[in-house]
Amino acid sequence: MAFNYTEFYDIHLVSSALKTNTHVENCSSSVSKFILLGFPYTWEIRILCFSVFSGTYILTLIGNLCIICAVRCDHQLQTPMYILLANFSFLEIWFITSTVPNMLANFLSETNTISFSGCFLQFYFFSMGTTETFFLSAMAFDRYLAICRPLHYPTVMPVQRCIRMGACCWVCGFLYFLLPIYLISQLPFCCLNKIDHFLCDPGPLIKLSCVPAPVIEIICAICNSVLIFSTLLFITSSYTLVIRAVFRVPSAEGRHKAFSTCGSHLSVVSLFYGSIMVVYVSPTAGNPAGIQKYVTLFYSVLTPLFNPLIYSLRNKEMKEALRKLFKTVRFRQRPGRNL
């Protein structure tokens, strides 16, 4: 009698799943959708979370849109620093929109399902966090030139070159994680389709594979580590040189202005890198799923809210531009202004 490998493989898969107390259904068919387990809260707490995170989402959109509009409308902000900041704010809107609307829908749903293609599409747009590392590096480089090379700054960093640098950050962010996403999407997900997360993330997805994927795990770990440590090293090196230059400024007012600008950038860098290193630097270290979910929730939902607050409250030019923008909006909404 011929040996049926498919039948043997199905029996082995069912046996393995039963050993891990996993409910197995239709193991011979491929997965067409995933179930996001999210946060195991009661219905009342889920309603409260929906209210809190929907308010956070709206405030994040408003805050980042205000920065974009202020940079667009105020000619004094048409400088490389604020052009990069406007791109960064647009990225934050994109970044939070890739996760929060689906998370809000899951708070009100009993099924919490997401299609296979929708899961990897969310994974792709959520990986646009790589673009954030490139923009933070570009902003650090811009501050280095402005403070350490002020005489050469207008020629080294004109607006046209800044725009090209921003476009390069976008393109690199789009392309960087294409290979890991493609490799994970080719894994066989036979019947284990429950993701212990509120979004589609590489670690939980790899764990659902029917077969071990150590090579893909190593590739993802290398991509994450190279990106995080290289950009973090570049940013810290830039700001180390900036701080050394600031201490040489004779004017106390000049030092305060430089420290205020750099302090905003460093606050954002600390929030972002501090959280992503917990989850992505060593994905095989066995971090508890609960810790991963809460840390991911912090940098995917809360840091996009903090960023416009940090940049607007600590920046005199931005506060003045926002004040002008709000005055213009109120004037246009005033009844009878055309009479």
PDB file of N, CA and C in Angstrom, residues 18 34 36 66 68 72 86 156 194 212 229 231 248 265 280:
ATOM      1  N   LEU A  18      -3.302  19.176  19.462  1.00  0.00           N
ATOM      2  CA  LEU A  18      -3.967  18.712  20.667  1.00  0.00           C
ATOM      3  C   LEU A  18      -3.038  18.761  21.869  1.00  0.00           C
ATOM      4  N   PHE A  34      -8.004  35.315   9.593  1.00  0.00           N
ATOM      5  CA  PHE A  34      -7.419  35.171  10.914  1.00  0.00           C
ATOM      6  C   PHE A  34      -8.374  35.753  11.949  1.00  0.00           C
ATOM      7  N   LEU A  36      -8.269  37.786  15.419  1.00  0.00           N
ATOM      8  CA  LEU A  36      -7.445  38.591  16.317  1.00  0.00           C
ATOM      9  C   LEU A  36      -8.025  38.509  17.723  1.00  0.00           C
ATOM     10  N   CYS A  66      -3.131  69.708  11.957  1.00  0.00           N
ATOM     11  CA  CYS A  66      -2.832  71.115  12.270  1.00  0.00           C
ATOM     12  C   CYS A  66      -1.378  71.446  11.955  1.00  0.00           C
ATOM     13  N   ILE A  68       0.527  69.947   9.709  1.00  0.00           N
ATOM     14  CA  ILE A  68       0.662  69.957   8.247  1.00  0.00           C
ATOM     15  C   ILE A  68       0.109  71.259   7.669  1.00  0.00           C
ATOM     16  N   ARG A  72       2.094  74.265   5.749  1.00  0.00           N
ATOM     17  CA  ARG A  72       1.660  74.572   4.379  1.00  0.00           C
ATOM     18  C   ARG A  72       1.275  76.036   4.219  1.00  0.00           C
ATOM     19  N   ALA A  86       6.381  68.156   8.676  1.00  0.00           N
ATOM     20  CA  ALA A  86       5.078  67.958   8.043  1.00  0.00           C
ATOM     21  C   ALA A  86       4.973  66.549   7.456  1.00  0.00           C
ATOM     22  N   VAL A 156      24.093  73.286   1.678  1.00  0.00           N
ATOM     23  CA  VAL A 156      24.055  71.826   1.832  1.00  0.00           C
ATOM     24  C   VAL A 156      22.627  71.306   1.906  1.00  0.00           C
ATOM     25  N   LYS A 194      -5.668  31.729  14.967  1.00  0.00           N
ATOM     26  CA  LYS A 194      -5.944  32.661  16.053  1.00  0.00           C
ATOM     27  C   LYS A 194      -4.659  33.397  16.428  1.00  0.00           C
ATOM     28  N   PRO A 212       8.026  24.753  11.114  1.00  0.00           N
ATOM     29  CA  PRO A 212       8.988  25.687  11.703  1.00  0.00           C
ATOM     30  C   PRO A 212       9.596  26.593  10.627  1.00  0.00           C
ATOM     31  N   PHE A 229      19.274  49.620  15.111  1.00  0.00           N
ATOM     32  CA  PHE A 229      20.560  50.021  15.676  1.00  0.00           C
ATOM     33  C   PHE A 229      21.321  50.977  14.764  1.00  0.00           C
ATOM     34  N   THR A 231      20.023  53.228  12.562  1.00  0.00           N
ATOM     35  CA  THR A 231      19.418  54.557  12.625  1.00  0.00           C
ATOM     36  C   THR A 231      19.576  55.177  14.012  1.00  0.00           C
ATOM     37  N   ARG A 248      29.060  75.339  23.136  1.00  0.00           N
ATOM     38  CA  ARG A 248      30.021  76.366  22.726  1.00  0.00           C
ATOM     39  C   ARG A 248      29.355  77.676  22.343  1.00  0.00           C
ATOM     40  N   HIS A 265      12.962  66.682  19.478  1.00  0.00           N
ATOM     41  CA  HIS A 265      13.352  65.521  18.672  1.00  0.00           C
ATOM     42  C   HIS A 265      13.767  64.356  19.558  1.00  0.00           C
ATOM     43  N   TYR A 280      10.896  44.281  19.092  1.00  0.00           N
ATOM     44  CA  TYR A 280      11.438  43.818  17.820  1.00  0.00           C
ATOM     45  C   TYR A 280      12.935  43.527  17.794  1.00  0.00           C
TER      46      TYR A 280
END
